[in-house]
Amino acid sequence: MSLQDDLKALRQQALLRISAAKTLKELNEERVKELGKKGSLTEVLRGMKDLSADERPEVGALANEIRNALTDRIAERQALLEKEVLDAQLAEEQIDVTLPGQPAIQGQPHVLQQIIEGLEDQFMGMGYQIIEGPEVEQDKYNFEMMNLPKDHPARDMQDTFYISDELLMRTQTSPVQARTLEQHDFSKGPLKMISPGRVYRRDTDDATHSHQFHQVEGLVVDKHITMGDLKGTLLAVAHQLFGEDHDIRLRPSYFPFTEPSVEVDVSWGPVTPDTKPEEIEWIEVLGAGMVHPNVLEKAGVDSSVYGGFAFGLGPDRFAMLKYGVEDIRNFYLNDVRFLTQFDQKG
Amino acid sequence: MKVSVNWLREYMPIALPANELAEKISRTAVEVEGQSRPQGDMKKVVIAKVLSVVPHPDSDHLVITQLDAGEDEPIQVVTGAPNIAEEQTVVLAKHGSLIGDGVKIRRGKLRGEKSNGMLTALQELGMDNSVAPKELEAGIWVFDEADAADLKPGQDAFEVLGFDDDILELGITPNRADMLSMNGTAYEVAAILDEKAQLPEFSLAESDETTESLISVTAPEDLAKKYAVRVIKDVHVQDSPLWVQRRLWNMGIRPISNVVDITNLMLLTYGQPLHAFDYDQLPAHELSVRTATEGEVIKTLDGVERKAQAGNIVIDSAGEALMFAGVMGGESTEVTDQTTNVVLEAAIFEPKAIRHAARDQNLHSEASQRFERGVDVEATFRALDHAAALIAELGAGTVTKGRVVAQDFAYEAPVVKVSTQHINDVLGTDIQTAEIAAMFERLGFGFEELDGEFAVMIPSHRWDISIPADLIEEVARLYGYDNLPATLPTGETTPGKLTTKQQLIRDSRHTLEGLGLNQAISYVLTTPEKASQFMMADATEAVEVNYPMSQERRVTRGSLLTSLLDDVAYNVARKQDDVSLYEQGRVFVSNGATALPEEIEHIAGVVTGNVRDRDWDQAAQPADFFYLKGIVEQLLADYGFVDNVRFETNTNRPEMHPGQTADIYVGATFVGFIGQIHPLTTKMYKVGQVFGFELNLTTILELPRVKSTYEPVSKYPSISRDLAILVDRQVESADLVARIKENGGADLHDVTVFDVYTGSNVADDKKSVAYSLRFVNYDHTLVDDEINAAIDNITKALQTEFDAEIR
């Protein structure tokens, strides 16, 4: 047999053995056996020295070809065996992915806070400041500066927790407006503010009454503010709170601090161009109006130059309407089963 | 205020159905809070004449009646009505009829006798007992003979009784007191519908005898701006005719007798309260208006003896206070069925005095309500004359000549100026001068106009209008709010952003929510006992309300933890044992009766029960001190204080566990505390083990804080060393860490406790604490010698100061 024949036989047998290797360890042993320094290929090539100069290149080329073929086959076999090992490992590592994850502990903002914060963000976007004020107020700011002198019949509309003749638990957040209006420097631009916060009324707590609730009141005072601007602003509020496709309507009402005064209804359902007017269900959600000249004058603002609008709404009532909360006391008793329901983000 | 649509139709033609009229009133004037028709779904009830009444053979209280109901044959009905008699005209619910409360009437037999219907009282037709002229027990409704003459058997009873009317319930706002009368409502509806209201007319015949010769009156101007009386002689006090009664009961007022009914009818027509006295019961033939002396006793018409307060206006005769003027009449001079001569009073009393008297006496009557809110000053004496004419007509009396007047004044219409330009500037509209003029005409306002400048004469029935803004409102509502454009304010723009304080409070809330606490919002008003718990400062006083609604809500809170414990208690009582809550809000510190209290922003949290339930993977994690402390540390770390945060043991907080409570300092400033709530306190709240913290955000806001800063990360690896030491048990970790840091050299980057051990192999009075120390250098790779030197320094210091044994 020629050396060429030996090499060819070696190739055939080695390829078979490589393919038969069952483990990476066996494969590695095979690699050493065939291609190592003491391997069979090396062994065969030792016979090269006996060949003629003419034969050597031919045999050399064949030897290289065989080496490459074996190397390739080993790599192929190695990839296959590695994949088998990995597959076995992965199969071993299988888990029940339907089991629950470790609970992440996450608290929720109160539903009233969510409504208030949503309004705050919206109004900041429209250039309003957020201004808070004292919850225990002077009669002067809570009533008198809001055009409600001591014997005004409208004071009956709101029963008040008095602390002394002069002090009371504020019944509305409008005193914050009076305080701000009094301080505002109109040479630095218009006043645009909302005042969110807790307010108090001398009411017996039941499903629809609470001695403590929240208000967000807004005020804009500038030289050219119209009732159309009020309507547009309230429409934006309704869109924020109820959705873009809801409509509003204004009805005459009375508040001592605005003239004209209106109640604002929001459509319960969406209103499209196809909706018939009689099909719209209206719900009363807020009060508003053009700032009464007396309120401006009492705060030292010239009502012949400046005017504006004001509005007030109740996050409690909003939340009750929006989520169908049937009892206002739920907001203040803080049952965790209640608090954790309002967890939708985004 | 109830409004009868049928009555309104006497003022003007109204073609609209009642619901559409109601909608227009709601959108233009005041809210229509309800709409009803007294008839409801009742049917087949007719007028019948009693032909005969015979006793029931088998009953001593039932009778058998034959009735003419306009049919060919009489209808037999068995009734137990005690007041039944032949010749009466009554109301019959026929077989197949439906009456009040959904009751169906069917023919049947009563003790063997056929009964083909039922004779009814008004209450059985749905009328409220407080409005029906007679008590239900008195029997069936029987028409007066005079009224019966106009009725035909078989006629629809609902039409006769006025039950086919539509009644609107108007929610009158304080500014629209002008609509507390039919005349006022008619003016308004006429303006809405662009109609002309025809006000009621009457003719008054007077006798030759002068009223002056019968009575004299005095009234000071400051108590009554108008005051006059008339006298009607030889009156027969009896039931009013049906048309008067019908009107009253549809408006929710009970008919009593012609004199009283007419004063009520005038009140409803003109909004002007009137009062009738029995002339012959007056102590003297003079009346005067005065203020009461404190404690003067008047027995009012409701039979209650009332003590007047100084400032209440009373009507006096010969020194005796007869009644609370404008609020309620007195029993001694009440018109009864014995009365023959009547003094009728019309006045305008001082609104504030009436308001006080109504409040003092807790008597909010139809009269006081109107005097408080104002009346049409031009209607006062007209209502008096109209009433006198009606009393004479219905009671066959005679009106004596002239009014006797104690006070009067002439109405001068105020002139309010407004321009088309101004109206459009405020409304954002482009309404033409002619349109505005047309609106003023519809409202019945006189005006002069030149180039869009209006001078408007305000009629006496619209006393709510006094400034241009009032007129702008009139235009706006008649123009229609639906027609206003929806725009946004133009003009100079302003930045809208949170202040530092608002941002800090908002971020604090978000941090605590991220750390697993749910936001609570609790009641601010609480009990004095709770208000004094968990105080951060000494000797502060709560703010107390004057007239609390309940003892539970008397004073403002002094801490948020009391609120949160109330919340925990509420949950625990409902088997919700795992509660993690925080609240952000204010606590209040009184500064006396005139100065505003201090309002301090706090934030507080509580955890109780498990913070994590057991699940397939892990055991439950119960709340403990260190769980909550981790939350507070993270919250405080987020503020980025310049100074270090320290937790100092405090064994003396009364509501806190003496062994598990720390005061929290930033540098030298006390900002709050954390710990387990004292078992005695949790017992009072009926809850188990609770951990809580409370921080003063107002103080925190004033502390120096750093903005986030950047320092490059070291290129060289850090080296960690563990150090386990044995020290006395009472040595606090914070002190050990402080000493380690002081002595660890510049490269000591951080120190972490990773083990605390007491128990076997450690003496009873000792504990083993293990720290991991991490060293970092920015210039070179640290070598063992450097670390060893630092550790040596640290161990020496610990040995010297704490007698620590290095393990």
CSV table of N, CA and C in Angstrom, one decimal, chain A residues 231-286:
chain,number,residue,atom,x,y,z
A,231,LYS,N,-65.4,79.5,29.4
A,231,LYS,CA,-66.0,78.3,28.8
A,231,LYS,C,-65.0,77.4,28.2
A,232,GLY,N,-64.0,78.0,27.5
A,232,GLY,CA,-63.0,77.2,26.9
A,232,GLY,C,-62.1,76.5,27.9
A,233,THR,N,-61.8,77.2,29.0
A,233,THR,CA,-61.0,76.6,30.1
A,233,THR,C,-61.7,75.4,30.7
A,234,LEU,N,-63.0,75.7,31.0
A,234,LEU,CA,-63.8,74.6,31.6
A,234,LEU,C,-64.0,73.4,30.7
A,235,LEU,N,-64.0,73.6,29.4
A,235,LEU,CA,-64.1,72.5,28.5
A,235,LEU,C,-62.8,71.7,28.6
A,236,ALA,N,-61.7,72.4,28.7
A,236,ALA,CA,-60.4,71.7,28.8
A,236,ALA,C,-60.4,70.9,30.1
A,237,VAL,N,-60.9,71.4,31.2
A,237,VAL,CA,-61.0,70.7,32.5
A,237,VAL,C,-61.9,69.4,32.3
A,238,ALA,N,-63.0,69.6,31.6
A,238,ALA,CA,-63.9,68.5,31.4
A,238,ALA,C,-63.2,67.4,30.6
A,239,HIS,N,-62.4,67.8,29.6
A,239,HIS,CA,-61.7,66.8,28.8
A,239,HIS,C,-60.6,66.1,29.6
A,240,GLN,N,-60.0,66.8,30.5
A,240,GLN,CA,-59.0,66.2,31.4
A,240,GLN,C,-59.6,65.2,32.3
A,241,LEU,N,-60.8,65.5,32.9
A,241,LEU,CA,-61.4,64.7,33.9
A,241,LEU,C,-62.2,63.6,33.3
A,242,PHE,N,-62.9,63.8,32.2
A,242,PHE,CA,-63.8,62.8,31.7
A,242,PHE,C,-63.4,62.2,30.4
A,243,GLY,N,-62.6,62.9,29.6
A,243,GLY,CA,-62.2,62.4,28.3
A,243,GLY,C,-62.5,63.5,27.2
A,244,GLU,N,-61.7,63.3,26.1
A,244,GLU,CA,-61.8,64.4,25.1
A,244,GLU,C,-63.1,64.5,24.4
A,245,ASP,N,-63.9,63.5,24.4
A,245,ASP,CA,-65.2,63.5,23.7
A,245,ASP,C,-66.4,64.0,24.5
A,246,HIS,N,-66.1,64.5,25.7
A,246,HIS,CA,-67.2,65.0,26.5
A,246,HIS,C,-67.5,66.5,26.3
A,247,ASP,N,-68.7,66.8,26.4
A,247,ASP,CA,-69.1,68.2,26.2
A,247,ASP,C,-69.5,68.9,27.5
A,248,ILE,N,-69.6,70.2,27.6
A,248,ILE,CA,-70.1,70.9,28.8
A,248,ILE,C,-71.3,71.8,28.4
A,249,ARG,N,-72.0,72.2,29.4
A,249,ARG,CA,-73.0,73.2,29.2
A,249,ARG,C,-73.1,74.1,30.4
A,250,LEU,N,-73.4,75.3,30.3
A,250,LEU,CA,-73.5,76.3,31.4
A,250,LEU,C,-74.9,76.6,31.7
A,251,ARG,N,-75.3,76.7,33.0
A,251,ARG,CA,-76.6,77.1,33.4
A,251,ARG,C,-76.5,78.2,34.4
A,252,PRO,N,-77.4,79.1,34.4
A,252,PRO,CA,-77.3,80.3,35.4
A,252,PRO,C,-77.4,79.8,36.8
A,253,SER,N,-76.6,80.5,37.6
A,253,SER,CA,-76.6,80.1,39.0
A,253,SER,C,-76.2,81.4,39.8
A,254,TYR,N,-75.9,81.2,41.1
A,254,TYR,CA,-75.6,82.3,41.9
A,254,TYR,C,-74.4,82.0,42.9
A,255,PHE,N,-73.4,82.8,42.8
A,255,PHE,CA,-72.4,82.7,43.8
A,255,PHE,C,-72.1,84.2,44.2
A,256,PRO,N,-71.9,84.5,45.4
A,256,PRO,CA,-71.7,85.9,45.8
A,256,PRO,C,-70.4,86.5,45.1
A,257,PHE,N,-69.5,85.7,44.8
A,257,PHE,CA,-68.2,86.2,44.3
A,257,PHE,C,-68.0,86.3,42.8
A,258,THR,N,-69.1,85.8,42.1
A,258,THR,CA,-69.0,85.9,40.6
A,258,THR,C,-70.3,86.5,40.1
A,259,GLU,N,-70.2,87.1,39.0
A,259,GLU,CA,-71.4,87.7,38.3
A,259,GLU,C,-71.0,88.0,36.8
A,260,PRO,N,-71.5,87.3,35.8
A,260,PRO,CA,-72.5,86.3,35.9
A,260,PRO,C,-71.9,85.0,36.6
A,261,SER,N,-72.8,84.2,37.2
A,261,SER,CA,-72.5,82.9,37.8
A,261,SER,C,-73.1,81.8,37.0
A,262,VAL,N,-72.4,80.7,36.9
A,262,VAL,CA,-73.0,79.6,36.2
A,262,VAL,C,-72.7,78.3,36.9
A,263,GLU,N,-73.6,77.3,36.7
A,263,GLU,CA,-73.3,75.9,37.1
A,263,GLU,C,-72.8,75.3,35.8
A,264,VAL,N,-71.9,74.4,35.9
A,264,VAL,CA,-71.4,73.7,34.7
A,264,VAL,C,-71.7,72.2,34.8
A,265,ASP,N,-72.4,71.8,33.7
A,265,ASP,CA,-72.7,70.3,33.6
A,265,ASP,C,-71.7,69.7,32.6
A,266,VAL,N,-71.4,68.5,32.8
A,266,VAL,CA,-70.6,67.7,31.8
A,266,VAL,C,-71.4,66.6,31.3
A,267,SER,N,-71.3,66.2,30.1
A,267,SER,CA,-72.0,65.1,29.5
A,267,SER,C,-71.5,63.8,30.1
A,268,TRP,N,-72.4,63.0,30.5
A,268,TRP,CA,-72.0,61.7,31.1
A,268,TRP,C,-71.3,60.8,30.1
A,269,GLY,N,-71.9,60.8,28.9
A,269,GLY,CA,-71.3,60.0,27.8
A,269,GLY,C,-70.6,60.9,26.8
A,270,PRO,N,-70.0,60.3,25.8
A,270,PRO,CA,-69.3,61.1,24.8
A,270,PRO,C,-70.4,61.8,23.9
A,271,VAL,N,-70.0,62.9,23.4
A,271,VAL,CA,-70.9,63.7,22.5
A,271,VAL,C,-70.2,63.8,21.1
A,272,THR,N,-70.9,63.3,20.1
A,272,THR,CA,-70.3,63.3,18.8
A,272,THR,C,-71.3,64.2,18.0
A,273,PRO,N,-70.9,64.6,16.7
A,273,PRO,CA,-71.8,65.4,15.9
A,273,PRO,C,-73.1,64.7,15.7
A,274,ASP,N,-73.2,63.4,15.8
A,274,ASP,CA,-74.4,62.7,15.6
A,274,ASP,C,-75.3,62.6,16.8
A,275,THR,N,-74.8,63.0,18.0
A,275,THR,CA,-75.6,62.8,19.2
A,275,THR,C,-76.7,63.9,19.2
A,276,LYS,N,-77.9,63.4,19.5
A,276,LYS,CA,-79.1,64.3,19.6
A,276,LYS,C,-79.0,65.0,21.0
A,277,PRO,N,-79.4,66.3,21.0
A,277,PRO,CA,-79.3,67.0,22.3
A,277,PRO,C,-80.1,66.3,23.4
A,278,GLU,N,-81.3,65.8,23.1
A,278,GLU,CA,-82.1,65.2,24.2
A,278,GLU,C,-81.5,63.9,24.7
A,279,GLU,N,-80.6,63.3,24.0
A,279,GLU,CA,-80.0,62.1,24.4
A,279,GLU,C,-78.8,62.3,25.4
A,280,ILE,N,-78.4,63.5,25.5
A,280,ILE,CA,-77.2,63.7,26.4
A,280,ILE,C,-77.7,63.8,27.8
A,281,GLU,N,-77.0,63.0,28.7
A,281,GLU,CA,-77.3,63.1,30.1
A,281,GLU,C,-76.2,64.0,30.7
A,282,TRP,N,-76.8,65.0,31.4
A,282,TRP,CA,-75.9,66.1,31.9
A,282,TRP,C,-75.7,65.9,33.4
A,283,ILE,N,-74.5,66.0,33.9
A,283,ILE,CA,-74.3,65.9,35.4
A,283,ILE,C,-73.6,67.2,35.8
A,284,GLU,N,-74.1,67.7,36.9
A,284,GLU,CA,-73.6,69.0,37.5
A,284,GLU,C,-72.2,68.7,38.1
A,285,VAL,N,-71.2,69.4,37.7
A,285,VAL,CA,-69.9,69.1,38.3
A,285,VAL,C,-69.2,70.3,38.9
A,286,LEU,N,-69.4,71.5,38.4
A,286,LEU,CA,-68.7,72.6,39.0
A,286,LEU,C,-69.5,73.9,38.9
